[in-house]
mmCIF file with all atom_site columns, C-alpha atoms in Angstrom:
data_model
loop_
_atom_site.group_PDB
_atom_site.id
_atom_site.type_symbol
_atom_site.label_atom_id
_atom_site.label_alt_id
_atom_site.label_comp_id
_atom_site.label_asym_id
_atom_site.label_entity_id
_atom_site.label_seq_id
_atom_site.pdbx_PDB_ins_code
_atom_site.Cartn_x
_atom_site.Cartn_y
_atom_site.Cartn_z
_atom_site.occupancy
_atom_site.B_iso_or_equiv
_atom_site.pdbx_formal_charge
_atom_site.auth_seq_id
_atom_site.auth_comp_id
_atom_site.auth_asym_id
_atom_site.auth_atom_id
_atom_site.pdbx_PDB_model_num
ATOM 1   C CA . MET E 1 1   ? -0.284  -65.216 15.236 1.00 72.00 ? 1   MET E CA 1
ATOM 2   C CA . LYS E 1 2   ? -0.240  -69.183 15.007 1.00 74.00 ? 2   LYS E CA 1
ATOM 3   C CA . ARG E 1 3   ? -2.982  -70.348 17.380 1.00 78.00 ? 3   ARG E CA 1
ATOM 4   C CA . ASN E 1 4   ? -3.983  -73.929 16.155 1.00 80.00 ? 4   ASN E CA 1
ATOM 5   C CA . ASP E 1 5   ? -4.789  -74.023 12.802 1.00 84.00 ? 5   ASP E CA 1
ATOM 6   C CA . ILE E 1 6   ? -4.936  -70.072 12.334 1.00 82.00 ? 6   ILE E CA 1
ATOM 7   C CA . ASP E 1 7   ? -2.010  -68.281 10.768 1.00 84.00 ? 7   ASP E CA 1
ATOM 8   C CA . LEU E 1 8   ? -2.814  -64.373 10.771 1.00 80.00 ? 8   LEU E CA 1
ATOM 9   C CA . PRO E 1 9   ? -0.765  -61.379 10.476 1.00 78.00 ? 9   PRO E CA 1
ATOM 10  C CA . LEU E 1 10  ? -0.472  -58.773 12.965 1.00 73.00 ? 10  LEU E CA 1
ATOM 11  C CA . ASN E 1 11  ? 1.304   -55.680 13.162 1.00 71.00 ? 11  ASN E CA 1
ATOM 12  C CA . GLY E 1 12  ? 2.689   -54.123 16.684 1.00 66.00 ? 12  GLY E CA 1
ATOM 13  C CA . GLY E 1 13  ? 5.957   -54.421 18.045 1.00 65.00 ? 13  GLY E CA 1
ATOM 14  C CA . PRO E 1 14  ? 7.755   -54.654 21.976 1.00 65.00 ? 14  PRO E CA 1
ATOM 15  C CA . ASP E 1 15  ? 7.307   -51.043 22.794 1.00 67.00 ? 15  ASP E CA 1
ATOM 16  C CA . VAL E 1 16  ? 4.046   -50.093 21.737 1.00 67.00 ? 16  VAL E CA 1
ATOM 17  C CA . LEU E 1 17  ? -0.132  -50.413 22.768 1.00 64.00 ? 17  LEU E CA 1
ATOM 18  C CA . ARG E 1 18  ? -0.987  -54.038 21.897 1.00 68.00 ? 18  ARG E CA 1
ATOM 19  C CA . ALA E 1 19  ? 2.563   -54.915 22.264 1.00 71.00 ? 19  ALA E CA 1
ATOM 20  C CA . ILE E 1 20  ? 3.238   -58.029 20.587 1.00 75.00 ? 20  ILE E CA 1
ATOM 21  C CA . HIS E 1 21  ? 7.217   -59.942 21.273 1.00 76.00 ? 21  HIS E CA 1
ATOM 22  C CA . SER E 1 22  ? 8.081   -62.538 19.573 1.00 79.00 ? 22  SER E CA 1
ATOM 23  C CA . LYS E 1 23  ? 10.694  -64.902 17.648 1.00 83.00 ? 23  LYS E CA 1
ATOM 24  C CA . GLU E 1 24  ? 11.540  -65.875 14.482 1.00 85.00 ? 24  GLU E CA 1
ATOM 25  C CA . LYS E 1 25  ? 11.152  -69.458 13.550 1.00 85.00 ? 25  LYS E CA 1
ATOM 26  C CA . ASN E 1 26  ? 10.628  -70.850 10.014 1.00 86.00 ? 26  ASN E CA 1
ATOM 27  C CA . GLY E 1 27  ? 11.181  -67.565 8.148  1.00 84.00 ? 27  GLY E CA 1
ATOM 28  C CA . LYS E 1 28  ? 8.039   -66.226 10.909 1.00 80.00 ? 28  LYS E CA 1
ATOM 29  C CA . ARG E 1 29  ? 7.898   -64.343 13.356 1.00 76.00 ? 29  ARG E CA 1
ATOM 30  C CA . LEU E 1 30  ? 6.009   -66.224 16.032 1.00 75.00 ? 30  LEU E CA 1
ATOM 31  C CA . PRO E 1 31  ? 4.285   -64.251 19.330 1.00 74.00 ? 31  PRO E CA 1
ATOM 32  C CA . THR E 1 32  ? 5.567   -65.043 22.519 1.00 75.00 ? 32  THR E CA 1
ATOM 33  C CA . ALA E 1 33  ? 4.457   -62.404 24.979 1.00 74.00 ? 33  ALA E CA 1
ATOM 34  C CA . GLY E 1 34  ? 2.422   -59.267 24.824 1.00 72.00 ? 34  GLY E CA 1
ATOM 35  C CA . ASP E 1 35  ? -0.693  -57.045 25.845 1.00 69.00 ? 35  ASP E CA 1
ATOM 36  C CA . CYS E 1 36  ? -3.384  -59.518 26.063 1.00 75.00 ? 36  CYS E CA 1
ATOM 37  C CA . PHE E 1 37  ? -6.699  -57.950 27.533 1.00 83.00 ? 37  PHE E CA 1
ATOM 38  C CA . PHE E 1 38  ? -8.250  -54.524 26.552 1.00 86.00 ? 38  PHE E CA 1
ATOM 39  C CA . GLU E 1 39  ? -11.360 -53.251 27.537 1.00 92.00 ? 39  GLU E CA 1
ATOM 40  C CA . LEU E 1 40  ? -13.298 -49.993 26.981 1.00 94.00 ? 40  LEU E CA 1
ATOM 41  C CA . VAL E 1 41  ? -16.057 -48.621 28.976 1.00 96.00 ? 41  VAL E CA 1
ATOM 42  C CA . GLU E 1 42  ? -18.207 -45.536 28.244 1.00 96.00 ? 42  GLU E CA 1
ATOM 43  C CA . TRP E 1 43  ? -20.951 -43.831 30.500 1.00 95.00 ? 43  TRP E CA 1
ATOM 44  C CA . SER E 1 44  ? -23.347 -41.952 28.915 1.00 95.00 ? 44  SER E CA 1
ATOM 45  C CA . PRO E 1 45  ? -24.561 -38.566 30.618 1.00 96.00 ? 45  PRO E CA 1
ATOM 46  C CA . SER E 1 46  ? -28.091 -40.851 31.689 1.00 96.00 ? 46  SER E CA 1
ATOM 47  C CA . GLY E 1 47  ? -25.944 -43.203 33.446 1.00 93.00 ? 47  GLY E CA 1
ATOM 48  C CA . GLU E 1 48  ? -26.164 -46.020 30.993 1.00 93.00 ? 48  GLU E CA 1
ATOM 49  C CA . VAL E 1 49  ? -22.787 -48.105 30.378 1.00 93.00 ? 49  VAL E CA 1
ATOM 50  C CA . SER E 1 50  ? -21.387 -49.631 27.432 1.00 95.00 ? 50  SER E CA 1
ATOM 51  C CA . ALA E 1 51  ? -18.255 -51.690 26.763 1.00 97.00 ? 51  ALA E CA 1
ATOM 52  C CA . LYS E 1 52  ? -16.148 -53.388 24.229 1.00 97.00 ? 52  LYS E CA 1
ATOM 53  C CA . SER E 1 53  ? -13.432 -55.894 24.979 1.00 94.00 ? 53  SER E CA 1
ATOM 54  C CA . LEU E 1 54  ? -11.063 -57.815 23.308 1.00 88.00 ? 54  LEU E CA 1
ATOM 55  C CA . HIS E 1 55  ? -8.274  -60.938 24.289 1.00 84.00 ? 55  HIS E CA 1
ATOM 56  C CA . GLN E 1 56  ? -6.223  -61.490 21.705 1.00 80.00 ? 56  GLN E CA 1
ATOM 57  C CA . PHE E 1 57  ? -6.515  -65.302 21.884 1.00 79.00 ? 57  PHE E CA 1
ATOM 58  C CA . GLY E 1 58  ? -9.949  -66.263 23.352 1.00 78.00 ? 58  GLY E CA 1
ATOM 59  C CA . SER E 1 59  ? -11.236 -67.111 27.010 1.00 79.00 ? 59  SER E CA 1
ATOM 60  C CA . SER E 1 60  ? -9.326  -70.736 27.164 1.00 79.00 ? 60  SER E CA 1
ATOM 61  C CA . THR E 1 61  ? -5.758  -69.616 26.836 1.00 76.00 ? 61  THR E CA 1
ATOM 62  C CA . ARG E 1 62  ? -4.252  -73.044 27.712 1.00 81.00 ? 62  ARG E CA 1
ATOM 63  C CA . ASP E 1 63  ? -6.599  -75.472 26.636 1.00 87.00 ? 63  ASP E CA 1
ATOM 64  C CA . SER E 1 64  ? -5.838  -76.245 22.688 1.00 86.00 ? 64  SER E CA 1
ATOM 65  C CA . TYR E 1 65  ? -8.913  -77.977 22.286 1.00 90.00 ? 65  TYR E CA 1
ATOM 66  C CA . SER E 1 66  ? -11.390 -75.560 23.472 1.00 89.00 ? 66  SER E CA 1
ATOM 67  C CA . PRO E 1 67  ? -13.535 -73.700 21.126 1.00 88.00 ? 67  PRO E CA 1
ATOM 68  C CA . HIS E 1 68  ? -12.320 -70.519 22.746 1.00 86.00 ? 68  HIS E CA 1
ATOM 69  C CA . TYR E 1 69  ? -8.434  -71.494 22.760 1.00 86.00 ? 69  TYR E CA 1
ATOM 70  C CA . SER E 1 70  ? -8.474  -68.814 19.700 1.00 86.00 ? 70  SER E CA 1
ATOM 71  C CA . ASP E 1 71  ? -12.244 -67.675 18.866 1.00 88.00 ? 71  ASP E CA 1
ATOM 72  C CA . GLN E 1 72  ? -11.189 -63.698 19.215 1.00 87.00 ? 72  GLN E CA 1
ATOM 73  C CA . SER E 1 73  ? -7.511  -63.999 17.643 1.00 86.00 ? 73  SER E CA 1
ATOM 74  C CA . GLU E 1 74  ? -9.454  -62.895 13.664 1.00 88.00 ? 74  GLU E CA 1
ATOM 75  C CA . ILE E 1 75  ? -10.972 -59.985 15.838 1.00 89.00 ? 75  ILE E CA 1
ATOM 76  C CA . PHE E 1 76  ? -7.950  -59.500 17.131 1.00 85.00 ? 76  PHE E CA 1
ATOM 77  C CA . ALA E 1 77  ? -5.780  -59.488 13.854 1.00 85.00 ? 77  ALA E CA 1
ATOM 78  C CA . ARG E 1 78  ? -8.454  -56.549 12.418 1.00 89.00 ? 78  ARG E CA 1
ATOM 79  C CA . GLU E 1 79  ? -8.115  -54.811 15.709 1.00 86.00 ? 79  GLU E CA 1
ATOM 80  C CA . GLU E 1 80  ? -11.967 -54.761 16.458 1.00 92.00 ? 80  GLU E CA 1
ATOM 81  C CA . MET E 1 81  ? -13.391 -55.047 19.590 1.00 93.00 ? 81  MET E CA 1
ATOM 82  C CA . LYS E 1 82  ? -16.530 -57.293 20.523 1.00 94.00 ? 82  LYS E CA 1
ATOM 83  C CA . PRO E 1 83  ? -19.560 -55.875 22.910 1.00 95.00 ? 83  PRO E CA 1
ATOM 84  C CA . VAL E 1 84  ? -19.826 -57.074 26.516 1.00 96.00 ? 84  VAL E CA 1
ATOM 85  C CA . LEU E 1 85  ? -22.988 -57.890 27.639 1.00 94.00 ? 85  LEU E CA 1
ATOM 86  C CA . MET E 1 86  ? -24.389 -56.252 30.777 1.00 91.00 ? 86  MET E CA 1
ATOM 87  C CA . ASP E 1 87  ? -28.190 -57.132 30.401 1.00 92.00 ? 87  ASP E CA 1
ATOM 88  C CA . LEU E 1 88  ? -29.010 -60.493 32.383 1.00 94.00 ? 88  LEU E CA 1
ATOM 89  C CA . GLU E 1 89  ? -31.474 -61.723 29.475 1.00 96.00 ? 89  GLU E CA 1
ATOM 90  C CA . LYS E 1 90  ? -28.472 -60.866 26.663 1.00 95.00 ? 90  LYS E CA 1
ATOM 91  C CA . ILE E 1 91  ? -26.096 -63.020 28.648 1.00 94.00 ? 91  ILE E CA 1
ATOM 92  C CA . LYS E 1 92  ? -28.363 -65.945 28.912 1.00 95.00 ? 92  LYS E CA 1
ATOM 93  C CA . LYS E 1 93  ? -29.785 -65.484 25.436 1.00 96.00 ? 93  LYS E CA 1
ATOM 94  C CA . ASN E 1 94  ? -25.781 -65.898 24.153 1.00 93.00 ? 94  ASN E CA 1
ATOM 95  C CA . SER E 1 95  ? -24.778 -68.363 26.726 1.00 92.00 ? 95  SER E CA 1
ATOM 96  C CA . ILE E 1 96  ? -23.653 -71.661 25.034 1.00 88.00 ? 96  ILE E CA 1
ATOM 97  C CA . ARG E 1 97  ? -24.045 -73.379 28.350 1.00 88.00 ? 97  ARG E CA 1
ATOM 98  C CA . SER E 1 98  ? -25.205 -72.308 32.059 1.00 91.00 ? 98  SER E CA 1
ATOM 99  C CA . TYR E 1 99  ? -23.647 -74.240 35.859 1.00 90.00 ? 99  TYR E CA 1
ATOM 100 C CA . ARG E 1 100 ? -22.783 -73.101 38.884 1.00 91.00 ? 100 ARG E CA 1
ATOM 101 C CA . PRO E 1 101 ? -18.823 -74.236 40.055 1.00 92.00 ? 101 PRO E CA 1
ATOM 102 C CA . GLY E 1 102 ? -19.195 -77.177 42.173 1.00 93.00 ? 102 GLY E CA 1
ATOM 103 C CA . GLU E 1 103 ? -22.320 -78.483 41.456 1.00 87.00 ? 103 GLU E CA 1
#
């Protein structure tokens, strides 16, 4: 997977979970399309919810100057997932900035 300065090896193909379609360029296969968002949600017997998610690039897929343009690519290449924060205090603690659209 190539995103700006990141160049990572991936497994997969066009007809599997985590599908990756690609085109060859300069002796490498560059991804052009594929599965992009995964989320696993688990409910415990006591009713607690936990979740993990992953996007192969990051939350900013079009702005190559954004720090989130490829911040999940290495996690994706390692076939790992990141925790989804469900608690408001944890979300606030891990936020880079907070704003209201339109303000």
